[in-house]
PDB file of C-alpha atoms and ligand atoms in Angstrom:
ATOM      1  CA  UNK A   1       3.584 -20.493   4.185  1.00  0.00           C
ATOM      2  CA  UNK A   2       6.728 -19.146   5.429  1.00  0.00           C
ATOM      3  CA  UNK A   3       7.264 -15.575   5.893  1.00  0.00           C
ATOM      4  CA  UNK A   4      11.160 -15.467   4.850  1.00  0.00           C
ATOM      5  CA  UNK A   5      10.042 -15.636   1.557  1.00  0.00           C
ATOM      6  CA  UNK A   6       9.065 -12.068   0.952  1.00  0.00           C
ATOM      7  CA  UNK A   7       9.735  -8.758   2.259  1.00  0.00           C
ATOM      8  CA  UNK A   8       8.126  -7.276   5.102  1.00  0.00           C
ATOM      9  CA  UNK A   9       7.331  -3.172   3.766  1.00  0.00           C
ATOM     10  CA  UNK A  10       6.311  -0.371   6.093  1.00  0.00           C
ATOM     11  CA  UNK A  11       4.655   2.142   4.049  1.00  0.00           C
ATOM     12  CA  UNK A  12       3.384   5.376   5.255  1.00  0.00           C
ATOM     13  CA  UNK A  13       0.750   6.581   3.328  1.00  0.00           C
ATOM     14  CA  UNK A  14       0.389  10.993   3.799  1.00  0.00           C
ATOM     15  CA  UNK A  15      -2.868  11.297   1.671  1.00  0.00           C
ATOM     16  CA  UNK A  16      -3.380  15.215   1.680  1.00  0.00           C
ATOM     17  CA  UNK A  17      -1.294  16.234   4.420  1.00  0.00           C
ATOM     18  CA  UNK A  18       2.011  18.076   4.729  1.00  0.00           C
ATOM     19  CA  UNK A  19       3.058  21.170   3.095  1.00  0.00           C
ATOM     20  CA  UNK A  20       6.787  20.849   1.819  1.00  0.00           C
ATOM     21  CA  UNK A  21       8.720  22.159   4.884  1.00  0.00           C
ATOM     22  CA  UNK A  22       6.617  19.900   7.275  1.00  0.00           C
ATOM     23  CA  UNK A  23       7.387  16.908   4.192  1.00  0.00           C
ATOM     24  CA  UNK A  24      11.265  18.187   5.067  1.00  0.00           C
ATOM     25  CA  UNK A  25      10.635  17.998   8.917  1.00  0.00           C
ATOM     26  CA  UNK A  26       9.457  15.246   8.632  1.00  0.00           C
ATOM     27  CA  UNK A  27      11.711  13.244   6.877  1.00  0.00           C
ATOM     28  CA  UNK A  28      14.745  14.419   8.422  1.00  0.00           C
ATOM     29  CA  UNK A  29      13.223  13.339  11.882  1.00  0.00           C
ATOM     30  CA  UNK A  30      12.240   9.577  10.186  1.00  0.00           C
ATOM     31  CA  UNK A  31      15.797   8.684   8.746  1.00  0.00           C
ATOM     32  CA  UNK A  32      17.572   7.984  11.939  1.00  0.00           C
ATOM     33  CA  UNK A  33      14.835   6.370  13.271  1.00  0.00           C
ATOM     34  CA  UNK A  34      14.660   3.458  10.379  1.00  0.00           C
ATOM     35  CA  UNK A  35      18.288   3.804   9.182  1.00  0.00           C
ATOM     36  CA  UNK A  36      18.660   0.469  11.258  1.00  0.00           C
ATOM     37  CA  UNK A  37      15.400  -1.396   9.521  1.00  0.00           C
ATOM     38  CA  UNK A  38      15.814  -4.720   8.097  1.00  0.00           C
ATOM     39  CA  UNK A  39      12.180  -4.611   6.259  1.00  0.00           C
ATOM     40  CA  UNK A  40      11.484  -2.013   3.408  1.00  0.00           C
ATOM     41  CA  UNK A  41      10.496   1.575   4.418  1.00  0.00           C
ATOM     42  CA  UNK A  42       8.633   3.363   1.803  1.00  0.00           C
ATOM     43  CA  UNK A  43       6.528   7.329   2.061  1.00  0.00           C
ATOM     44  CA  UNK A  44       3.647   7.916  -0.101  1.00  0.00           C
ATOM     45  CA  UNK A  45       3.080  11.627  -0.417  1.00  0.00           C
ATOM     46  CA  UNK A  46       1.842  14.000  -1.924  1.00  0.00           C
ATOM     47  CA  UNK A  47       2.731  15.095  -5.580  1.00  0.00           C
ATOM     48  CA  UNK A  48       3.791  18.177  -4.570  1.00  0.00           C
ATOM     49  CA  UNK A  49       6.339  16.314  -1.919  1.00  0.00           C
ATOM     50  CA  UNK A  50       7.683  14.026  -4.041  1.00  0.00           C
ATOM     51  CA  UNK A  51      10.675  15.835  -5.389  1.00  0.00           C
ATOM     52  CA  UNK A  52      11.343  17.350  -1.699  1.00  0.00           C
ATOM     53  CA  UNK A  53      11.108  13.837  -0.276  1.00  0.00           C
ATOM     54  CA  UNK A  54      13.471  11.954  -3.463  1.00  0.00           C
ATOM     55  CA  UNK A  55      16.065  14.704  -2.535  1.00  0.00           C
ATOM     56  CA  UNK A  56      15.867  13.750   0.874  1.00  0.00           C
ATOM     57  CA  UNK A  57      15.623  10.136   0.873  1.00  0.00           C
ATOM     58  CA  UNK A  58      18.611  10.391  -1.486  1.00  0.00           C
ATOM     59  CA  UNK A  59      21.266   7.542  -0.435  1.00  0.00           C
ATOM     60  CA  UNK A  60      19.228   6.465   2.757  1.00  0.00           C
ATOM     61  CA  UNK A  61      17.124   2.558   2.956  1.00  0.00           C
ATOM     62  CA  UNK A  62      13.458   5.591   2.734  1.00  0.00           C
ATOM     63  CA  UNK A  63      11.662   4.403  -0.819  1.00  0.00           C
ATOM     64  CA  UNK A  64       9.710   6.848  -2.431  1.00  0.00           C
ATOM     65  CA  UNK A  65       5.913   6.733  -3.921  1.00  0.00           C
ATOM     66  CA  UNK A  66       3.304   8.083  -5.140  1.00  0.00           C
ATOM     67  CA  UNK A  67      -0.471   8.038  -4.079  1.00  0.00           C
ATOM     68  CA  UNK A  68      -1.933   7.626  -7.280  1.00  0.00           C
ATOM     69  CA  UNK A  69      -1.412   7.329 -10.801  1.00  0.00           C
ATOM     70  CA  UNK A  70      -3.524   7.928 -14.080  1.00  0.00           C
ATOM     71  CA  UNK A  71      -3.201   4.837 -16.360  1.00  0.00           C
ATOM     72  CA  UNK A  72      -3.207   6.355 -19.568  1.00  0.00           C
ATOM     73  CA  UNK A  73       0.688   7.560 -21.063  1.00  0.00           C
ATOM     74  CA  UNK A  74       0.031  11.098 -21.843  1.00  0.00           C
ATOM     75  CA  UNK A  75      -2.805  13.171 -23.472  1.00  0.00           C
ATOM     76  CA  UNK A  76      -5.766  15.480 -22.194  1.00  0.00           C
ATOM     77  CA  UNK A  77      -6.372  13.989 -18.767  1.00  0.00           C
ATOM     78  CA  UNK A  78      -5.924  18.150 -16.559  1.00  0.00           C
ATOM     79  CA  UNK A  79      -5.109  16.895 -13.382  1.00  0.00           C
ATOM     80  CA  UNK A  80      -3.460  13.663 -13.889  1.00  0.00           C
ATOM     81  CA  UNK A  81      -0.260  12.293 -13.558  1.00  0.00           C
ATOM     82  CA  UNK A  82       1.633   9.201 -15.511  1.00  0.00           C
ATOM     83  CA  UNK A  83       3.316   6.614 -14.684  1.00  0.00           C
ATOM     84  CA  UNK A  84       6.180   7.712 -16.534  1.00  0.00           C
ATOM     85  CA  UNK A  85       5.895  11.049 -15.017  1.00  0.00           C
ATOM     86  CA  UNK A  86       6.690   9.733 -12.236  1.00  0.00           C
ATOM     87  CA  UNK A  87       9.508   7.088 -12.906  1.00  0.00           C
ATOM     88  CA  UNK A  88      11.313   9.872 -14.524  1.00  0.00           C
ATOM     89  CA  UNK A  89      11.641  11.352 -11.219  1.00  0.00           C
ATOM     90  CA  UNK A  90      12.659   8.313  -9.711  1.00  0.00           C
ATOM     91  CA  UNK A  91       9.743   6.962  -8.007  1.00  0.00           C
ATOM     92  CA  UNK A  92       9.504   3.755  -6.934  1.00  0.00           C
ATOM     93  CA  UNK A  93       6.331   2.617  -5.631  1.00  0.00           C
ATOM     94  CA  UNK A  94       2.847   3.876  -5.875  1.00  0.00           C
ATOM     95  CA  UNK A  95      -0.507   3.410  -4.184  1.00  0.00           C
ATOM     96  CA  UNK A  96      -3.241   2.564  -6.300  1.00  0.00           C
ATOM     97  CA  UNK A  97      -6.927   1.911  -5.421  1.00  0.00           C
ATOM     98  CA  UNK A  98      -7.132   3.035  -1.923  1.00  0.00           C
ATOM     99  CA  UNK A  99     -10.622   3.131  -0.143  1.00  0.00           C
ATOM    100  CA  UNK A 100     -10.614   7.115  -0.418  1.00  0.00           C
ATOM    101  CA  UNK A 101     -10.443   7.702  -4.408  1.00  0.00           C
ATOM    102  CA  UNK A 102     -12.587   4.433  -4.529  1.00  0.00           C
ATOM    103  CA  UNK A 103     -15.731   6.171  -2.042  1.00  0.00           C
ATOM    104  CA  UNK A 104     -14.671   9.952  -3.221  1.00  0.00           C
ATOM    105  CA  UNK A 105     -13.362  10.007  -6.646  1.00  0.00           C
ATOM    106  CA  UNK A 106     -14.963   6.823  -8.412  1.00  0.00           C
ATOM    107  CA  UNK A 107     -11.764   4.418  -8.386  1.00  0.00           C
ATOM    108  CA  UNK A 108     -13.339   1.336  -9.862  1.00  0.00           C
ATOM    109  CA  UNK A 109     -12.204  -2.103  -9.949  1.00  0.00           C
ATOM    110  CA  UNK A 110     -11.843  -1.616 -13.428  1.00  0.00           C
ATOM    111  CA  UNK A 111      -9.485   1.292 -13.304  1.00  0.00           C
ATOM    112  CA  UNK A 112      -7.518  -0.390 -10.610  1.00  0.00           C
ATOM    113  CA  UNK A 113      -6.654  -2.486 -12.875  1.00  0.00           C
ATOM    114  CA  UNK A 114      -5.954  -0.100 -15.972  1.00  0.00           C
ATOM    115  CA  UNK A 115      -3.926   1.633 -13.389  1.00  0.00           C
ATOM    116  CA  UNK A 116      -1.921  -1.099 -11.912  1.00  0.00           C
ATOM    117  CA  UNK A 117      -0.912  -2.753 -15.336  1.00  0.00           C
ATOM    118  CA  UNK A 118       0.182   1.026 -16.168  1.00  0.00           C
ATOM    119  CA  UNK A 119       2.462   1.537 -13.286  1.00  0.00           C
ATOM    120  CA  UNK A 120       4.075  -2.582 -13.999  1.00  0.00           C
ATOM    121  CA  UNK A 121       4.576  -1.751 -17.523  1.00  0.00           C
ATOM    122  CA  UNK A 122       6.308   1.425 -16.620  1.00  0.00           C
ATOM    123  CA  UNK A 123       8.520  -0.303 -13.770  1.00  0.00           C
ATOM    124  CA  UNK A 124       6.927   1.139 -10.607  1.00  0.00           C
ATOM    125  CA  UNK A 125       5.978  -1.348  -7.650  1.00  0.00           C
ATOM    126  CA  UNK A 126       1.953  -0.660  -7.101  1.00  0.00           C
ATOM    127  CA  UNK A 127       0.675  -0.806  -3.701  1.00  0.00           C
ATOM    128  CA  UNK A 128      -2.718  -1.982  -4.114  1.00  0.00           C
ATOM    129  CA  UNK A 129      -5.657  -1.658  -2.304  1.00  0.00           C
ATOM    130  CA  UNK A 130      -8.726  -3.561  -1.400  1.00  0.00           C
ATOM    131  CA  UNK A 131     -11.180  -4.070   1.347  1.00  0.00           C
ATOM    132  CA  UNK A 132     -14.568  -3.897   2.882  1.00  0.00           C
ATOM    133  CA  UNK A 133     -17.272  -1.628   3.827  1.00  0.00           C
ATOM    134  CA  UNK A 134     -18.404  -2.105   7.464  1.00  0.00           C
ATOM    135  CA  UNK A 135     -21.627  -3.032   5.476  1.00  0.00           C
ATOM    136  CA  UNK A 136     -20.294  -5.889   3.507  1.00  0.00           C
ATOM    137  CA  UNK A 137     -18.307  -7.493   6.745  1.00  0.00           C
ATOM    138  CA  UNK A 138     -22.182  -7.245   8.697  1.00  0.00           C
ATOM    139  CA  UNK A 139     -23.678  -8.556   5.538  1.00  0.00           C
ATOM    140  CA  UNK A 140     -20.787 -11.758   5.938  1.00  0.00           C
ATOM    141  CA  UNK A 141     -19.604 -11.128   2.073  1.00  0.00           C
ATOM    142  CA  UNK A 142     -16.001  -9.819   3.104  1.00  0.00           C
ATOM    143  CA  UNK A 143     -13.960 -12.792   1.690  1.00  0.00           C
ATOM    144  CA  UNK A 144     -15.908 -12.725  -1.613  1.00  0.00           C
ATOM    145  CA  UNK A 145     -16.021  -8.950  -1.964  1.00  0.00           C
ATOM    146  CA  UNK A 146     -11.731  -8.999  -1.373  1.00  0.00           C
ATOM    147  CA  UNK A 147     -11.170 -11.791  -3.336  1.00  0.00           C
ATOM    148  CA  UNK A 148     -13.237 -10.544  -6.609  1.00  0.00           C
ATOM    149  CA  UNK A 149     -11.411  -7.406  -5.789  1.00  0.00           C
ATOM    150  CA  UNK A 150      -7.761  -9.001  -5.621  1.00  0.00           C
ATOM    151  CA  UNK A 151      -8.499 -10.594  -8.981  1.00  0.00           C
ATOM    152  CA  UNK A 152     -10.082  -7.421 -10.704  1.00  0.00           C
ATOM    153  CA  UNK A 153      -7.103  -5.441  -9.859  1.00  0.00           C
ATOM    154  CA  UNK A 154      -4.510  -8.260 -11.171  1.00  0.00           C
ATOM    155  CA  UNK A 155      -6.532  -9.327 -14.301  1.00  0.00           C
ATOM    156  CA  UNK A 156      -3.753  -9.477 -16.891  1.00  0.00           C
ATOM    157  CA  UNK A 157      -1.122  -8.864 -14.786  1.00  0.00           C
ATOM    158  CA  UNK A 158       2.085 -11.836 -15.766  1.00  0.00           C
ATOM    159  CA  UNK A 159       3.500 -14.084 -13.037  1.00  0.00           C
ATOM    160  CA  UNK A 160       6.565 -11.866 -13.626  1.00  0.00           C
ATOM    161  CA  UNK A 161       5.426  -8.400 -13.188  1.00  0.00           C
ATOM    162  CA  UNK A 162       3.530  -9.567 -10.178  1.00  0.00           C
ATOM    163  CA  UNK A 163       6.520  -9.531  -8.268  1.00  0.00           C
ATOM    164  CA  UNK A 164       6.427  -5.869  -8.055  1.00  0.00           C
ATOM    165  CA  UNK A 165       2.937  -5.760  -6.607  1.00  0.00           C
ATOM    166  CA  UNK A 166       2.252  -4.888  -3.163  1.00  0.00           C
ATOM    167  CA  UNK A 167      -1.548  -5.640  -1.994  1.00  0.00           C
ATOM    168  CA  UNK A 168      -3.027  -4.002   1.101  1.00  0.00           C
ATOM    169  CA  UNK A 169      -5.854  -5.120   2.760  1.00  0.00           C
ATOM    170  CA  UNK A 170      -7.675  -2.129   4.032  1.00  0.00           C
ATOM    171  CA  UNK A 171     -11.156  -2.311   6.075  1.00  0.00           C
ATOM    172  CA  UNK A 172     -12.721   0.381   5.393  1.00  0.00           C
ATOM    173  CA  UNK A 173     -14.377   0.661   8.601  1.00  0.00           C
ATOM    174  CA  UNK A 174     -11.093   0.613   9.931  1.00  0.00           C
ATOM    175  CA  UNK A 175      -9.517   3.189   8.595  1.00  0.00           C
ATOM    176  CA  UNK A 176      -8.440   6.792  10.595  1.00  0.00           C
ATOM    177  CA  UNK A 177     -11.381   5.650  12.898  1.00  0.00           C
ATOM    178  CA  UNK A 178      -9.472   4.099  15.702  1.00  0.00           C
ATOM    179  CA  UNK A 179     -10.617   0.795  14.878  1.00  0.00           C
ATOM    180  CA  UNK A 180      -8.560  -1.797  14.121  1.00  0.00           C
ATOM    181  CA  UNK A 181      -9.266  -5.245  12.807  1.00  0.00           C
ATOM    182  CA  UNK A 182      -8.280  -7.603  15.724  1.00  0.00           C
ATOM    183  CA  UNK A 183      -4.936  -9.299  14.269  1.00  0.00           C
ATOM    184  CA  UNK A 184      -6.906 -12.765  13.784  1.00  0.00           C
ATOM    185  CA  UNK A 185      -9.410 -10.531  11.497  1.00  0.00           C
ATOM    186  CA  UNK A 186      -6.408  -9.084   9.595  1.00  0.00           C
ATOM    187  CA  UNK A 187      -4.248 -12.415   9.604  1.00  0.00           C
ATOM    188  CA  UNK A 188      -7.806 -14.523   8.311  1.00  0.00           C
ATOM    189  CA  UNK A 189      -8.341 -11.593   4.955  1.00  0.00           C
ATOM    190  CA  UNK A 190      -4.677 -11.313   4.421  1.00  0.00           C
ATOM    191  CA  UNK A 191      -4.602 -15.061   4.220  1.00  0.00           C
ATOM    192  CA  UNK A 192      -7.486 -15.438   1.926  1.00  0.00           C
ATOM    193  CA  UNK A 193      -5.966 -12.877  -0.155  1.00  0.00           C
ATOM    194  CA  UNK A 194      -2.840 -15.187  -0.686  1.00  0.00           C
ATOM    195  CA  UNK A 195      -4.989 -18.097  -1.582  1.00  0.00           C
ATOM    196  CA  UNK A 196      -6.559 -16.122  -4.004  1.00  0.00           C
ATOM    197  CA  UNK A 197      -3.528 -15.223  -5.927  1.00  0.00           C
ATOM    198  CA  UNK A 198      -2.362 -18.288  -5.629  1.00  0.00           C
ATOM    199  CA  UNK A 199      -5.756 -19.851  -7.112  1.00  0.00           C
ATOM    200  CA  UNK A 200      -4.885 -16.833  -9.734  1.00  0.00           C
ATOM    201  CA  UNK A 201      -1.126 -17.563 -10.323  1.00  0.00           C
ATOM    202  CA  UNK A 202       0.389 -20.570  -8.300  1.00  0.00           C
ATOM    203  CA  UNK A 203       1.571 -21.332  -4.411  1.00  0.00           C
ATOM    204  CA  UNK A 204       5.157 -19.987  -4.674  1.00  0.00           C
ATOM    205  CA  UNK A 205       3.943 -16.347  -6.545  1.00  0.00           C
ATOM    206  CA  UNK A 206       1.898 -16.328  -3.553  1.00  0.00           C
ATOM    207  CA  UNK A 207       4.037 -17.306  -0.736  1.00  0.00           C
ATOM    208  CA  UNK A 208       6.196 -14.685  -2.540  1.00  0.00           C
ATOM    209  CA  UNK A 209       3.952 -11.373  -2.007  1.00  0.00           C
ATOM    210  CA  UNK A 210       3.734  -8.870   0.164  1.00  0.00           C
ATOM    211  CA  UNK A 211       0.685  -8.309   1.902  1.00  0.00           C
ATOM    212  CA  UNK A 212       0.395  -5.374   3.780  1.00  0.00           C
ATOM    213  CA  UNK A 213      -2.636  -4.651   6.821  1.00  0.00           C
ATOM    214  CA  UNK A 214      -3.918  -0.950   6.909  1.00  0.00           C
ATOM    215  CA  UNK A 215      -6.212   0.647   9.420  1.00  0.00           C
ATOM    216  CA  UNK A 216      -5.797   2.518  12.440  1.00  0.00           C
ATOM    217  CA  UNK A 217      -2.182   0.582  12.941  1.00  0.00           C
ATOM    218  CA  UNK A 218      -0.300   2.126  15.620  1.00  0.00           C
ATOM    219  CA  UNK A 219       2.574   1.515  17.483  1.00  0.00           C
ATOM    220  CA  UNK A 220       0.959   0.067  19.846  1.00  0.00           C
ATOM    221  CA  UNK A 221      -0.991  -2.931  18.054  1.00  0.00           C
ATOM    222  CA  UNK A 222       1.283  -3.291  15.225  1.00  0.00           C
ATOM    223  CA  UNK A 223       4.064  -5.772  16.916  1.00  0.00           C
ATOM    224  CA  UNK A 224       0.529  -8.477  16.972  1.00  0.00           C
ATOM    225  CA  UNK A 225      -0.551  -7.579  13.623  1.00  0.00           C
ATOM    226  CA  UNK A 226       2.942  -7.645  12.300  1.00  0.00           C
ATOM    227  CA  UNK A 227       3.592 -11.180  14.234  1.00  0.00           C
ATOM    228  CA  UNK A 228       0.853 -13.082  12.051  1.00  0.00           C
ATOM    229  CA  UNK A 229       2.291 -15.226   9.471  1.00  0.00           C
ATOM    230  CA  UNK A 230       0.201 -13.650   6.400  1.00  0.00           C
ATOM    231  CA  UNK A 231       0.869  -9.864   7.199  1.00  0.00           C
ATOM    232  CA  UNK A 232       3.755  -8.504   5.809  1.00  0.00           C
ATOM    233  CA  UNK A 233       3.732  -5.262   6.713  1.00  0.00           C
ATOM    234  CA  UNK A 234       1.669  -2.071   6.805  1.00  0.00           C
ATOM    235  CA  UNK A 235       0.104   0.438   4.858  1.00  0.00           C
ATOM    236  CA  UNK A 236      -0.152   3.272   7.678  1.00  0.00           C
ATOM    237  CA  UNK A 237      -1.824   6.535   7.884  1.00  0.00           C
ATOM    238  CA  UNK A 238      -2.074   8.702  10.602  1.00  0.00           C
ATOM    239  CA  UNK A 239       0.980   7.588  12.356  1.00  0.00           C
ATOM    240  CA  UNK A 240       2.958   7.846   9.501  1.00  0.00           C
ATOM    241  CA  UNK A 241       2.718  11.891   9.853  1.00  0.00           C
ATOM    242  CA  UNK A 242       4.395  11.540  13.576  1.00  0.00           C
ATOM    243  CA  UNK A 243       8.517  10.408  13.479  1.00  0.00           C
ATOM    244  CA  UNK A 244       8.608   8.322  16.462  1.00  0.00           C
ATOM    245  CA  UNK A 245       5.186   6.358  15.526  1.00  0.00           C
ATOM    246  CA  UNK A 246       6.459   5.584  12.605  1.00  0.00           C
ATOM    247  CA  UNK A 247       9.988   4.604  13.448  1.00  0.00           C
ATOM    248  CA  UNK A 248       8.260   2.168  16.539  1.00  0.00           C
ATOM    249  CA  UNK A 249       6.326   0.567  13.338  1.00  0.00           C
ATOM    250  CA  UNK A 250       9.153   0.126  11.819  1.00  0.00           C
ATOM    251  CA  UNK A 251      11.104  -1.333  14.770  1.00  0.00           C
ATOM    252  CA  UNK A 252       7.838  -3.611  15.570  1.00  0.00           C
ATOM    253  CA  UNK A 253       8.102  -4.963  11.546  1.00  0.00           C
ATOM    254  CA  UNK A 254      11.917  -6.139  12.135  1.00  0.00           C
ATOM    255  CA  UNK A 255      11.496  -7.673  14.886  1.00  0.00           C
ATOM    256  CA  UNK A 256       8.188  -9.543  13.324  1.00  0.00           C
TER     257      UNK A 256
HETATM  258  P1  LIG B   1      -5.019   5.131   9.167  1.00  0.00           P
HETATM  259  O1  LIG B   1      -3.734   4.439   9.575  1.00  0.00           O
HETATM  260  O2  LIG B   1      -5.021   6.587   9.455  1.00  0.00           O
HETATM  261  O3  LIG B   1      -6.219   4.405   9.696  1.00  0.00           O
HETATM  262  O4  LIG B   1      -5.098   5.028   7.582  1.00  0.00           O
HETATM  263  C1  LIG B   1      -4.885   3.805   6.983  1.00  0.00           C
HETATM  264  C2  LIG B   1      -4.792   4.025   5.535  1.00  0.00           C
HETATM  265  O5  LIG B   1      -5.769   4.370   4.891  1.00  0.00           O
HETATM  266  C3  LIG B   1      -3.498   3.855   4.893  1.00  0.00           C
HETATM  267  O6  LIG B   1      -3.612   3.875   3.512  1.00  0.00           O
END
């Protein structure tokens, strides 16, 4: 394995925070911060943000997405947005399965994967999730449960459009709780999820991807999460709200 052969991504992932002038605070305070980054910076927000934060972003390294997407093209679906919807604004990425629609709003491994070969076929780069339940780590099932996950969510997905596809590896039990997998417990999933795509595609689409840790990363323990050979990056969420926390992620992903 060799980490030079992918790209290292921060993303910050909002979920339902941030009305648009504390998205525009926000922002402005992040793109000095980064401007210097030599891995990807991306912001998932909020629908409502996205225009504020394309405007924004607008000529700097800050990539845009989305934090969910519905996988069908158009039709009656109130609520939902398309991919193409949101290509047309110039979206680039988009989150897709995280650990909140899956426990809130019945995100399925099946309509991960409707959604993530929607957002390929329309050209945006899915971040997508997986991960355990505190349950299913105690109950010792945590590499099957992420590995039938991983290949749920890429069934049908080509060798070529997989290298737009982000995953995360998310603990569930790790998420906004303050708890963070120790960076061996990270490094072990986000290794088994490479062998599993590889087992799925082949060694070099593997060695290729980006896989991101999520969960309670801070600035503070993200320089030895970041440092393991099999995580690529983060998917973060609190401190992605804060400027400087996000910026010191940043920093602690070039230098990793
Ligand atoms: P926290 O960083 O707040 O734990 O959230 C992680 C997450 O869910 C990112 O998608």
């Amino acid at each position: 394995m060799n980490k030079t052969l992918r790209q290292a991504i921060i993303a910050g992932n909002w979920k339902m925070n941030k009305n648009r002038a504390e998205a525009k605070e926000l922002i402005e305070a992040m793109k000095p911060l980064v401007a210097d980054a030599n891995c990807g910076v991306v912001i998932c927000v909020p629908f409502t943000n996205l225009e504020t934060a394309m405007e924004l972003t607008e000529g700097t390294n800050i990539k845009v997405g989305a934090e969910n997407v519905h996988f069908e093209k158009s039709g009656a679906f109130t609520g939902e947005i398309s991919a193409d919807m949101l290509t047309e604004m110039g979206v680039e990425y988009v989150v897709i399965g995280h650990s909140e629609r899956r426990q809130y709003f019945g995100e399925t491994d099946h309509t991960v994967n409707l959604r993530t070969k929607a957002a390929v076929e329309a050209g945006l780069k899915p971040i997508v999730c997986v991960g355990e339940m505190l349950e299913d780590r105690e109950n010792g099932i945590t590499a099957e449960l992420v590995a039938m996950q991983v290949k749920l969510a890429l069934k049908d997905i080509t060798k070529e459009q997989l290298k737009n596809i982000v995953i995360a590896y998310e603990p569930v039990w790790a998420i906004g709780t303050g708890k963070t997998a120790t960076a061996d417990q990270a490094a072990e999933v986000c290794g088994l999820i490479r062998e599993t795509v590889a087992s799925i595609y082949d060694k070099e689409a593997a060695d290729a991807m980006t896989i991101q840790y999520g969960g309670s990363m801070n600035p503070k323990n993200a320089a030895e999460l970041l440092g393991k050979e099999d995580i690529d990056g983060g998917l973060i969420g609190g401190a992605s709200l804060k400027a400087p926390d996000f910026a010191a992620i940043v920093e602690a992903a070039t230098k990793g």
